[in-house]
PDB file of C-alpha atoms in Angstrom:
ATOM      1  CA  UNK L   1       0.000   0.000   0.000  1.00  0.00           C
ATOM      2  CA  UNK L   2       2.913   2.273   0.760  1.00  0.00           C
ATOM      3  CA  UNK L   3       4.256   1.841  -2.762  1.00  0.00           C
ATOM      4  CA  UNK L   4       0.931   2.902  -4.272  1.00  0.00           C
ATOM      5  CA  UNK L   5       0.664   5.919  -2.001  1.00  0.00           C
ATOM      6  CA  UNK L   6       4.115   7.093  -2.955  1.00  0.00           C
ATOM      7  CA  UNK L   7       2.972   7.491  -6.530  1.00  0.00           C
ATOM      8  CA  UNK L   8       0.861  10.357  -5.337  1.00  0.00           C
ATOM      9  CA  UNK L   9       3.351  12.017  -2.990  1.00  0.00           C
ATOM     10  CA  UNK L  10       2.092  15.437  -2.050  1.00  0.00           C
ATOM     11  CA  UNK L  11       3.597  18.162   0.083  1.00  0.00           C
ATOM     12  CA  UNK L  12       1.212  18.805   2.955  1.00  0.00           C
ATOM     13  CA  UNK L  13       3.583  21.289   4.521  1.00  0.00           C
ATOM     14  CA  UNK L  14       0.706  23.675   5.133  1.00  0.00           C
ATOM     15  CA  UNK L  15      -0.977  21.283   7.557  1.00  0.00           C
ATOM     16  CA  UNK L  16       2.060  20.569   9.706  1.00  0.00           C
ATOM     17  CA  UNK L  17       3.216  24.179   9.602  1.00  0.00           C
ATOM     18  CA  UNK L  18      -0.274  25.198  10.687  1.00  0.00           C
ATOM     19  CA  UNK L  19      -0.106  22.829  13.661  1.00  0.00           C
ATOM     20  CA  UNK L  20       3.345  24.088  14.621  1.00  0.00           C
ATOM     21  CA  UNK L  21       2.421  27.746  14.236  1.00  0.00           C
ATOM     22  CA  UNK L  22      -0.706  27.213  16.307  1.00  0.00           C
ATOM     23  CA  UNK L  23       1.295  25.791  19.187  1.00  0.00           C
ATOM     24  CA  UNK L  24       3.866  28.576  18.889  1.00  0.00           C
ATOM     25  CA  UNK L  25       1.147  31.225  19.022  1.00  0.00           C
ATOM     26  CA  UNK L  26      -0.324  29.591  22.110  1.00  0.00           C
ATOM     27  CA  UNK L  27       3.105  29.665  23.757  1.00  0.00           C
ATOM     28  CA  UNK L  28       3.618  33.323  22.886  1.00  0.00           C
ATOM     29  CA  UNK L  29       0.205  34.402  24.140  1.00  0.00           C
ATOM     30  CA  UNK L  30       0.646  32.567  27.424  1.00  0.00           C
ATOM     31  CA  UNK L  31       4.181  33.913  27.844  1.00  0.00           C
ATOM     32  CA  UNK L  32       3.134  37.527  27.290  1.00  0.00           C
ATOM     33  CA  UNK L  33       0.215  37.101  29.659  1.00  0.00           C
ATOM     34  CA  UNK L  34       2.540  35.681  32.313  1.00  0.00           C
ATOM     35  CA  UNK L  35       5.042  38.506  31.893  1.00  0.00           C
ATOM     36  CA  UNK L  36       2.240  41.059  31.944  1.00  0.00           C
ATOM     37  CA  UNK L  37       0.995  39.778  35.279  1.00  0.00           C
ATOM     38  CA  UNK L  38       4.482  40.203  36.754  1.00  0.00           C
ATOM     39  CA  UNK L  39       4.252  43.889  35.932  1.00  0.00           C
ATOM     40  CA  UNK L  40       0.734  44.238  37.342  1.00  0.00           C
ATOM     41  CA  UNK L  41      -0.932  44.207  33.933  1.00  0.00           C
ATOM     42  CA  UNK L  42      -4.199  42.290  33.569  1.00  0.00           C
ATOM     43  CA  UNK L  43      -3.861  40.578  36.921  1.00  0.00           C
ATOM     44  CA  UNK L  44      -5.245  37.058  36.891  1.00  0.00           C
ATOM     45  CA  UNK L  45      -5.201  36.813  33.087  1.00  0.00           C
ATOM     46  CA  UNK L  46      -2.465  34.155  33.052  1.00  0.00           C
ATOM     47  CA  UNK L  47      -4.340  31.719  35.261  1.00  0.00           C
ATOM     48  CA  UNK L  48      -7.460  32.387  33.181  1.00  0.00           C
ATOM     49  CA  UNK L  49      -5.670  31.214  30.047  1.00  0.00           C
ATOM     50  CA  UNK L  50      -4.763  27.943  31.724  1.00  0.00           C
ATOM     51  CA  UNK L  51      -8.281  27.431  33.062  1.00  0.00           C
ATOM     52  CA  UNK L  52      -9.797  28.156  29.654  1.00  0.00           C
ATOM     53  CA  UNK L  53      -7.398  25.720  28.007  1.00  0.00           C
ATOM     54  CA  UNK L  54      -8.354  23.013  30.498  1.00  0.00           C
ATOM     55  CA  UNK L  55     -12.043  23.670  29.887  1.00  0.00           C
ATOM     56  CA  UNK L  56     -11.529  23.576  26.112  1.00  0.00           C
ATOM     57  CA  UNK L  57      -9.704  20.238  26.339  1.00  0.00           C
ATOM     58  CA  UNK L  58     -12.439  18.692  28.496  1.00  0.00           C
ATOM     59  CA  UNK L  59     -15.126  19.962  26.139  1.00  0.00           C
ATOM     60  CA  UNK L  60     -13.300  18.561  23.110  1.00  0.00           C
ATOM     61  CA  UNK L  61     -12.869  15.238  24.910  1.00  0.00           C
ATOM     62  CA  UNK L  62     -16.602  15.075  25.657  1.00  0.00           C
ATOM     63  CA  UNK L  63     -17.390  15.747  22.003  1.00  0.00           C
ATOM     64  CA  UNK L  64     -14.909  13.096  20.884  1.00  0.00           C
ATOM     65  CA  UNK L  65     -16.424  10.557  23.279  1.00  0.00           C
ATOM     66  CA  UNK L  66     -19.884  11.247  21.880  1.00  0.00           C
ATOM     67  CA  UNK L  67     -18.602  11.042  18.309  1.00  0.00           C
ATOM     68  CA  UNK L  68     -16.538   7.882  18.328  1.00  0.00           C
ATOM     69  CA  UNK L  69     -15.188   7.156  14.896  1.00  0.00           C
ATOM     70  CA  UNK L  70     -15.355  10.788  13.805  1.00  0.00           C
ATOM     71  CA  UNK L  71     -11.915  11.784  12.538  1.00  0.00           C
ATOM     72  CA  UNK L  72     -12.280  15.526  13.074  1.00  0.00           C
ATOM     73  CA  UNK L  73     -13.690  15.215  16.597  1.00  0.00           C
ATOM     74  CA  UNK L  74     -10.826  12.948  17.675  1.00  0.00           C
ATOM     75  CA  UNK L  75      -8.294  15.292  16.082  1.00  0.00           C
ATOM     76  CA  UNK L  76      -9.770  18.337  17.810  1.00  0.00           C
ATOM     77  CA  UNK L  77      -9.456  16.594  21.170  1.00  0.00           C
ATOM     78  CA  UNK L  78      -5.859  15.597  20.455  1.00  0.00           C
ATOM     79  CA  UNK L  79      -4.984  19.148  19.453  1.00  0.00           C
ATOM     80  CA  UNK L  80      -6.720  20.587  22.533  1.00  0.00           C
ATOM     81  CA  UNK L  81      -4.707  18.397  24.897  1.00  0.00           C
ATOM     82  CA  UNK L  82      -1.470  19.225  23.109  1.00  0.00           C
ATOM     83  CA  UNK L  83      -2.302  22.916  23.581  1.00  0.00           C
ATOM     84  CA  UNK L  84      -3.110  22.337  27.243  1.00  0.00           C
ATOM     85  CA  UNK L  85       0.224  20.560  27.693  1.00  0.00           C
ATOM     86  CA  UNK L  86       2.001  23.646  26.340  1.00  0.00           C
ATOM     87  CA  UNK L  87       0.224  25.908  28.850  1.00  0.00           C
ATOM     88  CA  UNK L  88       0.968  23.528  31.692  1.00  0.00           C
ATOM     89  CA  UNK L  89       4.624  23.501  30.763  1.00  0.00           C
ATOM     90  CA  UNK L  90       4.699  27.322  30.832  1.00  0.00           C
ATOM     91  CA  UNK L  91       3.133  27.318  34.292  1.00  0.00           C
ATOM     92  CA  UNK L  92       5.511  24.597  35.454  1.00  0.00           C
ATOM     93  CA  UNK L  93       2.725  22.091  35.978  1.00  0.00           C
ATOM     94  CA  UNK L  94       2.882  18.357  35.296  1.00  0.00           C
ATOM     95  CA  UNK L  95       1.657  17.879  31.730  1.00  0.00           C
ATOM     96  CA  UNK L  96       2.252  14.143  31.330  1.00  0.00           C
ATOM     97  CA  UNK L  97      -1.457  13.285  31.634  1.00  0.00           C
ATOM     98  CA  UNK L  98      -2.309  15.836  28.958  1.00  0.00           C
ATOM     99  CA  UNK L  99       0.202  14.244  26.598  1.00  0.00           C
ATOM    100  CA  UNK L 100      -1.227  10.818  27.415  1.00  0.00           C
ATOM    101  CA  UNK L 101      -4.716  12.012  26.501  1.00  0.00           C
ATOM    102  CA  UNK L 102      -3.373  13.712  23.377  1.00  0.00           C
ATOM    103  CA  UNK L 103      -1.855  10.374  22.387  1.00  0.00           C
ATOM    104  CA  UNK L 104      -5.133   8.573  23.077  1.00  0.00           C
ATOM    105  CA  UNK L 105      -7.118  10.901  20.828  1.00  0.00           C
ATOM    106  CA  UNK L 106      -4.476  11.069  18.110  1.00  0.00           C
ATOM    107  CA  UNK L 107      -4.500   7.274  17.911  1.00  0.00           C
ATOM    108  CA  UNK L 108      -8.295   7.391  17.763  1.00  0.00           C
ATOM    109  CA  UNK L 109      -7.967   9.880  14.903  1.00  0.00           C
ATOM    110  CA  UNK L 110      -5.663   7.508  13.034  1.00  0.00           C
ATOM    111  CA  UNK L 111      -8.196   4.705  13.480  1.00  0.00           C
ATOM    112  CA  UNK L 112     -11.036   6.976  12.336  1.00  0.00           C
ATOM    113  CA  UNK L 113      -9.136   7.878   9.175  1.00  0.00           C
ATOM    114  CA  UNK L 114      -9.814   4.375   7.865  1.00  0.00           C
ATOM    115  CA  UNK L 115     -13.529   5.189   7.563  1.00  0.00           C
ATOM    116  CA  UNK L 116     -13.240   8.873   6.652  1.00  0.00           C
ATOM    117  CA  UNK L 117     -14.190  10.101   3.195  1.00  0.00           C
ATOM    118  CA  UNK L 118     -11.033  12.195   3.062  1.00  0.00           C
ATOM    119  CA  UNK L 119      -8.613  10.648   5.574  1.00  0.00           C
ATOM    120  CA  UNK L 120      -5.950  12.964   6.961  1.00  0.00           C
ATOM    121  CA  UNK L 121      -3.342  10.509   8.163  1.00  0.00           C
ATOM    122  CA  UNK L 122      -0.565  13.082   8.055  1.00  0.00           C
ATOM    123  CA  UNK L 123      -2.218  15.342  10.635  1.00  0.00           C
ATOM    124  CA  UNK L 124      -3.242  12.371  12.770  1.00  0.00           C
ATOM    125  CA  UNK L 125       0.261  10.955  12.894  1.00  0.00           C
ATOM    126  CA  UNK L 126       1.625  14.471  13.384  1.00  0.00           C
ATOM    127  CA  UNK L 127      -0.403  14.677  16.599  1.00  0.00           C
ATOM    128  CA  UNK L 128       0.949  11.270  17.618  1.00  0.00           C
ATOM    129  CA  UNK L 129       4.503  12.451  17.030  1.00  0.00           C
ATOM    130  CA  UNK L 130       3.949  15.500  19.249  1.00  0.00           C
ATOM    131  CA  UNK L 131       2.388  13.391  22.007  1.00  0.00           C
ATOM    132  CA  UNK L 132       5.182  10.824  21.998  1.00  0.00           C
ATOM    133  CA  UNK L 133       7.761  13.606  21.992  1.00  0.00           C
ATOM    134  CA  UNK L 134       6.059  15.200  24.993  1.00  0.00           C
ATOM    135  CA  UNK L 135       6.141  11.849  26.772  1.00  0.00           C
ATOM    136  CA  UNK L 136       9.823  11.402  25.834  1.00  0.00           C
ATOM    137  CA  UNK L 137       8.945   8.033  24.277  1.00  0.00           C
ATOM    138  CA  UNK L 138      11.284   7.536  21.326  1.00  0.00           C
ATOM    139  CA  UNK L 139      10.330   3.871  20.924  1.00  0.00           C
ATOM    140  CA  UNK L 140       6.649   4.721  20.672  1.00  0.00           C
ATOM    141  CA  UNK L 141       7.426   7.520  18.229  1.00  0.00           C
ATOM    142  CA  UNK L 142       9.457   5.189  16.017  1.00  0.00           C
ATOM    143  CA  UNK L 143       6.708   2.560  16.080  1.00  0.00           C
ATOM    144  CA  UNK L 144       4.113   5.169  15.067  1.00  0.00           C
ATOM    145  CA  UNK L 145       6.261   6.338  12.174  1.00  0.00           C
ATOM    146  CA  UNK L 146       6.831   2.832  10.858  1.00  0.00           C
ATOM    147  CA  UNK L 147       3.117   2.100  11.174  1.00  0.00           C
ATOM    148  CA  UNK L 148       2.346   5.240   9.182  1.00  0.00           C
ATOM    149  CA  UNK L 149       4.312   3.955   6.188  1.00  0.00           C
ATOM    150  CA  UNK L 150       1.339   1.757   5.281  1.00  0.00           C
ATOM    151  CA  UNK L 151      -0.966   4.716   4.757  1.00  0.00           C
ATOM    152  CA  UNK L 152       0.913   8.009   4.560  1.00  0.00           C
ATOM    153  CA  UNK L 153       1.839   9.906   1.418  1.00  0.00           C
ATOM    154  CA  UNK L 154       5.461  10.710   2.205  1.00  0.00           C
ATOM    155  CA  UNK L 155       6.623  14.271   1.768  1.00  0.00           C
ATOM    156  CA  UNK L 156       9.653  16.288   2.779  1.00  0.00           C
ATOM    157  CA  UNK L 157       7.614  18.079   5.452  1.00  0.00           C
ATOM    158  CA  UNK L 158       6.464  14.777   6.964  1.00  0.00           C
ATOM    159  CA  UNK L 159      10.015  13.456   7.094  1.00  0.00           C
ATOM    160  CA  UNK L 160      11.107  16.773   8.625  1.00  0.00           C
ATOM    161  CA  UNK L 161       8.518  16.499  11.391  1.00  0.00           C
ATOM    162  CA  UNK L 162       9.681  12.994  12.261  1.00  0.00           C
ATOM    163  CA  UNK L 163      13.334  13.991  12.218  1.00  0.00           C
ATOM    164  CA  UNK L 164      12.671  17.019  14.443  1.00  0.00           C
ATOM    165  CA  UNK L 165      10.795  14.929  17.005  1.00  0.00           C
ATOM    166  CA  UNK L 166      13.408  12.165  17.137  1.00  0.00           C
ATOM    167  CA  UNK L 167      16.259  14.658  17.222  1.00  0.00           C
ATOM    168  CA  UNK L 168      14.662  16.468  20.159  1.00  0.00           C
ATOM    169  CA  UNK L 169      14.624  13.166  22.035  1.00  0.00           C
ATOM    170  CA  UNK L 170      18.236  12.435  21.134  1.00  0.00           C
ATOM    171  CA  UNK L 171      17.143   9.326  19.230  1.00  0.00           C
ATOM    172  CA  UNK L 172      19.252   9.961  16.142  1.00  0.00           C
ATOM    173  CA  UNK L 173      20.473   6.358  15.870  1.00  0.00           C
ATOM    174  CA  UNK L 174      16.899   5.069  15.783  1.00  0.00           C
ATOM    175  CA  UNK L 175      16.003   7.711  13.200  1.00  0.00           C
ATOM    176  CA  UNK L 176      18.850   6.544  10.965  1.00  0.00           C
ATOM    177  CA  UNK L 177      17.684   2.931  11.319  1.00  0.00           C
ATOM    178  CA  UNK L 178      14.134   3.905  10.371  1.00  0.00           C
ATOM    179  CA  UNK L 179      15.405   5.777   7.334  1.00  0.00           C
ATOM    180  CA  UNK L 180      17.045   2.583   6.088  1.00  0.00           C
ATOM    181  CA  UNK L 181      13.561   1.077   5.856  1.00  0.00           C
ATOM    182  CA  UNK L 182      12.246   4.180   4.088  1.00  0.00           C
ATOM    183  CA  UNK L 183      15.155   4.234   1.638  1.00  0.00           C
ATOM    184  CA  UNK L 184      14.648   0.586   0.762  1.00  0.00           C
ATOM    185  CA  UNK L 185      10.995   1.207  -0.028  1.00  0.00           C
ATOM    186  CA  UNK L 186      11.820   4.337  -1.998  1.00  0.00           C
ATOM    187  CA  UNK L 187      14.423   2.487  -4.047  1.00  0.00           C
ATOM    188  CA  UNK L 188      11.739  -0.002  -5.095  1.00  0.00           C
ATOM    189  CA  UNK L 189       9.416   2.838  -5.962  1.00  0.00           C
ATOM    190  CA  UNK L 190      12.104   4.724  -7.917  1.00  0.00           C
ATOM    191  CA  UNK L 191      12.676   1.650 -10.081  1.00  0.00           C
ATOM    192  CA  UNK L 192       8.949   1.334 -10.698  1.00  0.00           C
ATOM    193  CA  UNK L 193       8.655   5.045 -11.510  1.00  0.00           C
ATOM    194  CA  UNK L 194      11.475   4.701 -14.037  1.00  0.00           C
ATOM    195  CA  UNK L 195       9.713   1.863 -15.819  1.00  0.00           C
ATOM    196  CA  UNK L 196       6.364   3.692 -15.768  1.00  0.00           C
ATOM    197  CA  UNK L 197       7.858   6.938 -17.082  1.00  0.00           C
ATOM    198  CA  UNK L 198       9.394   5.093 -20.018  1.00  0.00           C
ATOM    199  CA  UNK L 199       6.026   3.625 -20.969  1.00  0.00           C
ATOM    200  CA  UNK L 200       4.288   6.985 -20.556  1.00  0.00           C
ATOM    201  CA  UNK L 201       6.889   8.757 -22.672  1.00  0.00           C
ATOM    202  CA  UNK L 202       6.344   6.311 -25.515  1.00  0.00           C
ATOM    203  CA  UNK L 203       2.568   6.712 -25.260  1.00  0.00           C
ATOM    204  CA  UNK L 204       2.798  10.511 -25.151  1.00  0.00           C
ATOM    205  CA  UNK L 205       5.021  10.556 -28.225  1.00  0.00           C
ATOM    206  CA  UNK L 206       2.561   8.498 -30.209  1.00  0.00           C
ATOM    207  CA  UNK L 207      -0.538  10.444 -29.142  1.00  0.00           C
ATOM    208  CA  UNK L 208       0.762  14.003 -28.952  1.00  0.00           C
ATOM    209  CA  UNK L 209       2.804  14.429 -32.129  1.00  0.00           C
ATOM    210  CA  UNK L 210       2.084  17.808 -33.631  1.00  0.00           C
ATOM    211  CA  UNK L 211       0.156  18.957 -30.545  1.00  0.00           C
ATOM    212  CA  UNK L 212       1.294  21.765 -28.231  1.00  0.00           C
ATOM    213  CA  UNK L 213       0.756  20.703 -24.656  1.00  0.00           C
ATOM    214  CA  UNK L 214       0.410  23.626 -22.283  1.00  0.00           C
ATOM    215  CA  UNK L 215       0.080  21.513 -19.150  1.00  0.00           C
ATOM    216  CA  UNK L 216       2.371  22.517 -16.317  1.00  0.00           C
ATOM    217  CA  UNK L 217       4.889  20.019 -15.073  1.00  0.00           C
ATOM    218  CA  UNK L 218       3.745  17.937 -12.126  1.00  0.00           C
ATOM    219  CA  UNK L 219       4.592  19.250  -8.686  1.00  0.00           C
ATOM    220  CA  UNK L 220       4.768  15.789  -7.174  1.00  0.00           C
ATOM    221  CA  UNK L 221       8.088  14.888  -5.595  1.00  0.00           C
ATOM    222  CA  UNK L 222       9.606  11.770  -7.110  1.00  0.00           C
ATOM    223  CA  UNK L 223      10.905   8.833  -5.132  1.00  0.00           C
ATOM    224  CA  UNK L 224      14.410   9.677  -6.343  1.00  0.00           C
ATOM    225  CA  UNK L 225      14.095  13.206  -4.945  1.00  0.00           C
ATOM    226  CA  UNK L 226      12.901  11.838  -1.620  1.00  0.00           C
ATOM    227  CA  UNK L 227      15.811   9.394  -1.489  1.00  0.00           C
ATOM    228  CA  UNK L 228      18.199  12.336  -1.789  1.00  0.00           C
ATOM    229  CA  UNK L 229      16.271  14.247   0.870  1.00  0.00           C
ATOM    230  CA  UNK L 230      16.373  11.284   3.264  1.00  0.00           C
ATOM    231  CA  UNK L 231      20.130  11.038   2.716  1.00  0.00           C
ATOM    232  CA  UNK L 232      20.472  14.665   3.800  1.00  0.00           C
ATOM    233  CA  UNK L 233      18.473  14.071   6.981  1.00  0.00           C
ATOM    234  CA  UNK L 234      20.520  10.983   7.778  1.00  0.00           C
ATOM    235  CA  UNK L 235      23.690  13.039   7.345  1.00  0.00           C
ATOM    236  CA  UNK L 236      22.371  15.615   9.826  1.00  0.00           C
ATOM    237  CA  UNK L 237      21.364  12.946  12.322  1.00  0.00           C
ATOM    238  CA  UNK L 238      24.750  11.240  12.043  1.00  0.00           C
ATOM    239  CA  UNK L 239      26.554  14.533  12.542  1.00  0.00           C
ATOM    240  CA  UNK L 240      24.449  15.285  15.630  1.00  0.00           C
ATOM    241  CA  UNK L 241      25.261  11.883  17.080  1.00  0.00           C
ATOM    242  CA  UNK L 242      28.984  12.453  16.439  1.00  0.00           C
ATOM    243  CA  UNK L 243      28.860  15.881  18.108  1.00  0.00           C
ATOM    244  CA  UNK L 244      27.123  14.434  21.155  1.00  0.00           C
ATOM    245  CA  UNK L 245      29.658  11.600  21.404  1.00  0.00           C
ATOM    246  CA  UNK L 246      32.551  14.030  21.091  1.00  0.00           C
ATOM    247  CA  UNK L 247      31.265  16.069  24.005  1.00  0.00           C
TER     248      UNK L 247
END
């Protein structure tokens, strides 16, 4: 299934960037509110943000419970608990339970994708990555990534998100091992793409002689391009491991 999905590799950078930017904005708002309270500005606002985040997470969880199997409801709950975990970290509170709930709902979102009309596996697994990173569980993160290879449309942004999470946990060796699996699969796909492109070129030549095709070139990233990109990430991970060992 992975091989078929790779034929339609798409860059969903906007989704993951949106998730990341959302969490960053939450951090900034909470930080400014906290600093403002130190200077006597909007007293009590900081604790209000935390309380509101807790209420939002509980509300999203209730909705998700009532809508089992609904991809969006499970994803909203996962996102809400990830946001709550960020607030709790800023206020120096234990956020492990929030990450555990975020993981629970992100896994439910992955399961719900199987029945969704337009499954969004990339966002679902992105939430899982964030939850496992928050729980400092590199093994769980690696297992989730390898599981995702059966359904995900690989892109540079998706590989970046996995590398960032594993790097933050200092699990560069495991990341390199996982990329060996990815590279092997991509090599198979690259060979298949080469054979397919040869057949398509012959067909196009026969059917389009004398015609001016104005179609834009495809924006899909080829397996060969992804192989090169993976090699670059592996090089970075290896260098990070060497730097850590040297210290």
